[in-house]
PDB file of C-alpha atoms in Angstrom:
ATOM      1  CA  PRO A   1     -14.417 -19.002 -26.770  1.00  0.00           C
ATOM      2  CA  LEU A   2     -13.240 -17.257 -23.649  1.00  0.00           C
ATOM      3  CA  LEU A   3     -16.217 -17.924 -21.360  1.00  0.00           C
ATOM      4  CA  GLU A   4     -16.105 -21.656 -22.033  1.00  0.00           C
ATOM      5  CA  GLN A   5     -12.502 -21.983 -20.854  1.00  0.00           C
ATOM      6  CA  PRO A   6     -12.277 -22.668 -17.117  1.00  0.00           C
ATOM      7  CA  LEU A   7     -10.577 -20.051 -14.967  1.00  0.00           C
ATOM      8  CA  VAL A   8      -9.653 -22.027 -11.880  1.00  0.00           C
ATOM      9  CA  HIS A   9      -6.034 -21.417 -10.885  1.00  0.00           C
ATOM     10  CA  VAL A  10      -4.785 -17.849 -10.662  1.00  0.00           C
ATOM     11  CA  ASP A  11      -1.369 -16.920  -9.326  1.00  0.00           C
ATOM     12  CA  PRO A  12      -1.522 -13.259  -8.186  1.00  0.00           C
ATOM     13  CA  ALA A  13       2.264 -13.022  -7.928  1.00  0.00           C
ATOM     14  CA  ARG A  14       2.765 -13.913 -11.597  1.00  0.00           C
ATOM     15  CA  THR A  15      -0.339 -12.442 -13.213  1.00  0.00           C
ATOM     16  CA  ALA A  16      -1.340  -9.507 -10.965  1.00  0.00           C
ATOM     17  CA  VAL A  17      -4.909 -10.864 -11.035  1.00  0.00           C
ATOM     18  CA  SER A  18      -6.828 -10.364  -7.801  1.00  0.00           C
ATOM     19  CA  VAL A  19      -9.807 -12.188  -6.319  1.00  0.00           C
ATOM     20  CA  THR A  20     -12.003  -9.263  -7.368  1.00  0.00           C
ATOM     21  CA  ASP A  21     -10.856  -9.727 -10.975  1.00  0.00           C
ATOM     22  CA  VAL A  22     -11.877 -13.398 -10.897  1.00  0.00           C
ATOM     23  CA  LEU A  23     -15.279 -12.571  -9.373  1.00  0.00           C
ATOM     24  CA  LEU A  24     -15.871  -9.890 -11.991  1.00  0.00           C
ATOM     25  CA  HIS A  25     -14.817 -12.274 -14.786  1.00  0.00           C
ATOM     26  CA  HIS A  26     -17.493 -14.768 -13.758  1.00  0.00           C
ATOM     27  CA  TYR A  27     -20.091 -12.077 -13.013  1.00  0.00           C
ATOM     28  CA  TYR A  28     -19.729 -10.325 -16.370  1.00  0.00           C
ATOM     29  CA  GLY A  29     -19.511 -13.697 -18.090  1.00  0.00           C
ATOM     30  CA  GLY A  30     -22.859 -14.587 -16.567  1.00  0.00           C
ATOM     31  CA  ILE A  31     -24.315 -11.281 -17.769  1.00  0.00           C
ATOM     32  CA  ALA A  32     -23.080 -11.998 -21.307  1.00  0.00           C
ATOM     33  CA  LEU A  33     -24.497 -15.524 -21.222  1.00  0.00           C
ATOM     34  CA  VAL A  34     -27.893 -14.190 -20.108  1.00  0.00           C
ATOM     35  CA  GLY A  35     -27.784 -11.847 -23.092  1.00  0.00           C
ATOM     36  CA  LEU A  36     -27.163 -14.868 -25.320  1.00  0.00           C
ATOM     37  CA  LYS A  37     -30.114 -16.655 -23.639  1.00  0.00           C
ATOM     38  CA  ARG A  38     -27.803 -19.388 -22.321  1.00  0.00           C
ATOM     39  CA  HIS A  39     -29.378 -19.371 -18.879  1.00  0.00           C
ATOM     40  CA  THR A  40     -27.982 -22.709 -17.689  1.00  0.00           C
ATOM     41  CA  ALA A  41     -24.418 -21.591 -18.413  1.00  0.00           C
ATOM     42  CA  ALA A  42     -25.135 -18.198 -16.827  1.00  0.00           C
ATOM     43  CA  LEU A  43     -26.455 -19.977 -13.738  1.00  0.00           C
ATOM     44  CA  SER A  44     -23.144 -21.835 -13.409  1.00  0.00           C
ATOM     45  CA  SER A  45     -21.175 -18.620 -13.865  1.00  0.00           C
ATOM     46  CA  PHE A  46     -23.145 -16.756 -11.182  1.00  0.00           C
ATOM     47  CA  GLN A  47     -22.885 -19.786  -8.902  1.00  0.00           C
ATOM     48  CA  LEU A  48     -19.083 -19.609  -9.119  1.00  0.00           C
ATOM     49  CA  VAL A  49     -19.319 -16.063  -7.738  1.00  0.00           C
ATOM     50  CA  ILE A  50     -21.733 -16.781  -4.886  1.00  0.00           C
ATOM     51  CA  ALA A  51     -19.940 -19.989  -3.904  1.00  0.00           C
ATOM     52  CA  SER A  52     -16.478 -18.447  -3.731  1.00  0.00           C
ATOM     53  CA  PRO A  53     -14.847 -18.677  -0.296  1.00  0.00           C
ATOM     54  CA  THR A  54     -15.249 -15.404   1.571  1.00  0.00           C
ATOM     55  CA  LEU A  55     -15.459 -13.947   5.064  1.00  0.00           C
ATOM     56  CA  VAL A  56     -17.212 -10.722   4.018  1.00  0.00           C
ATOM     57  CA  ILE A  57     -19.914 -10.085   1.477  1.00  0.00           C
ATOM     58  CA  ASN A  58     -19.296  -7.570  -1.282  1.00  0.00           C
ATOM     59  CA  SER A  59     -21.436  -5.935  -3.950  1.00  0.00           C
ATOM     60  CA  ILE A  60     -20.269  -8.351  -6.655  1.00  0.00           C
ATOM     61  CA  ILE A  61     -21.575 -11.318  -4.664  1.00  0.00           C
ATOM     62  CA  VAL A  62     -24.844  -9.524  -3.845  1.00  0.00           C
ATOM     63  CA  GLU A  63     -25.525  -8.678  -7.496  1.00  0.00           C
ATOM     64  CA  ALA A  64     -24.476 -12.154  -8.672  1.00  0.00           C
ATOM     65  CA  HIS A  65     -26.878 -13.669  -6.133  1.00  0.00           C
ATOM     66  CA  LYS A  66     -29.778 -11.611  -7.502  1.00  0.00           C
ATOM     67  CA  LYS A  67     -29.039 -12.728 -11.047  1.00  0.00           C
ATOM     68  CA  TRP A  68     -28.455 -16.321  -9.919  1.00  0.00           C
ATOM     69  CA  VAL A  69     -31.959 -16.366  -8.403  1.00  0.00           C
ATOM     70  CA  LEU A  70     -33.485 -15.036 -11.635  1.00  0.00           C
ATOM     71  CA  CYS A  71     -31.604 -17.563 -13.787  1.00  0.00           C
ATOM     72  CA  TRP A  72     -32.568 -20.361 -11.373  1.00  0.00           C
ATOM     73  CA  LEU A  73     -36.248 -19.422 -11.747  1.00  0.00           C
ATOM     74  CA  ILE A  74     -35.957 -19.367 -15.554  1.00  0.00           C
ATOM     75  CA  VAL A  75     -34.148 -22.714 -15.743  1.00  0.00           C
ATOM     76  CA  HIS A  76     -35.814 -24.712 -12.927  1.00  0.00           C
ATOM     77  CA  LYS A  77     -39.171 -22.914 -12.598  1.00  0.00           C
ATOM     78  CA  ARG A  78     -39.195 -23.288  -8.804  1.00  0.00           C
ATOM     79  CA  ALA A  79     -37.782 -21.584  -5.739  1.00  0.00           C
ATOM     80  CA  PRO A  80     -33.957 -21.613  -5.634  1.00  0.00           C
ATOM     81  CA  VAL A  81     -31.951 -23.624  -3.148  1.00  0.00           C
ATOM     82  CA  LEU A  82     -28.552 -22.188  -2.217  1.00  0.00           C
ATOM     83  CA  PRO A  83     -25.748 -24.766  -2.487  1.00  0.00           C
ATOM     84  CA  LYS A  84     -24.552 -26.173   0.837  1.00  0.00           C
ATOM     85  CA  TYR A  85     -20.941 -25.258   0.061  1.00  0.00           C
ATOM     86  CA  CYS A  86     -21.617 -21.498  -0.034  1.00  0.00           C
ATOM     87  CA  ALA A  87     -19.957 -19.374   2.626  1.00  0.00           C
ATOM     88  CA  THR A  88     -21.996 -18.796   5.781  1.00  0.00           C
ATOM     89  CA  ILE A  89     -22.104 -15.033   5.212  1.00  0.00           C
ATOM     90  CA  VAL A  90     -23.604 -15.553   1.739  1.00  0.00           C
ATOM     91  CA  ALA A  91     -26.235 -17.939   3.110  1.00  0.00           C
ATOM     92  CA  ARG A  92     -27.101 -15.415   5.833  1.00  0.00           C
ATOM     93  CA  HIS A  93     -27.445 -12.636   3.265  1.00  0.00           C
ATOM     94  CA  ALA A  94     -29.592 -14.823   1.014  1.00  0.00           C
ATOM     95  CA  LYS A  95     -31.895 -15.652   3.900  1.00  0.00           C
ATOM     96  CA  GLY A  96     -32.233 -12.077   5.175  1.00  0.00           C
ATOM     97  CA  GLY A  97     -31.817 -10.111   1.955  1.00  0.00           C
ATOM     98  CA  ALA A  98     -34.351 -12.050  -0.073  1.00  0.00           C
ATOM     99  CA  ALA A  99     -37.436 -11.675   2.072  1.00  0.00           C
ATOM    100  CA  PRO A 100     -40.818 -11.766   0.303  1.00  0.00           C
ATOM    101  CA  TYR A 101     -42.405  -8.465  -0.603  1.00  0.00           C
ATOM    102  CA  ALA A 102     -45.309  -7.873   1.799  1.00  0.00           C
ATOM    103  CA  GLU A 103     -47.252  -4.727   1.043  1.00  0.00           C
TER     104      GLU A 103
END
């Protein structure tokens, strides 16, 4: 089905598909895969969102990162390690935005 077909090359001039559309495709795909209890596939889908090249962080990446962490914990049962190829801004957000709860 649709989520198992790779979406790698998108030509905005021919298809009118934007970067946001591609991010949302992978984000919502990950949500659907979590609902089907296919956590490993969902992890890959969320990882495509958080590893996309970017200079600014947006809400899609932030939410995908949260769900990526949860899927990572379900699949690997240990603390997540952000891939080295993630954008610097995403790594900075992950480091600062995921502080332990201390109250």
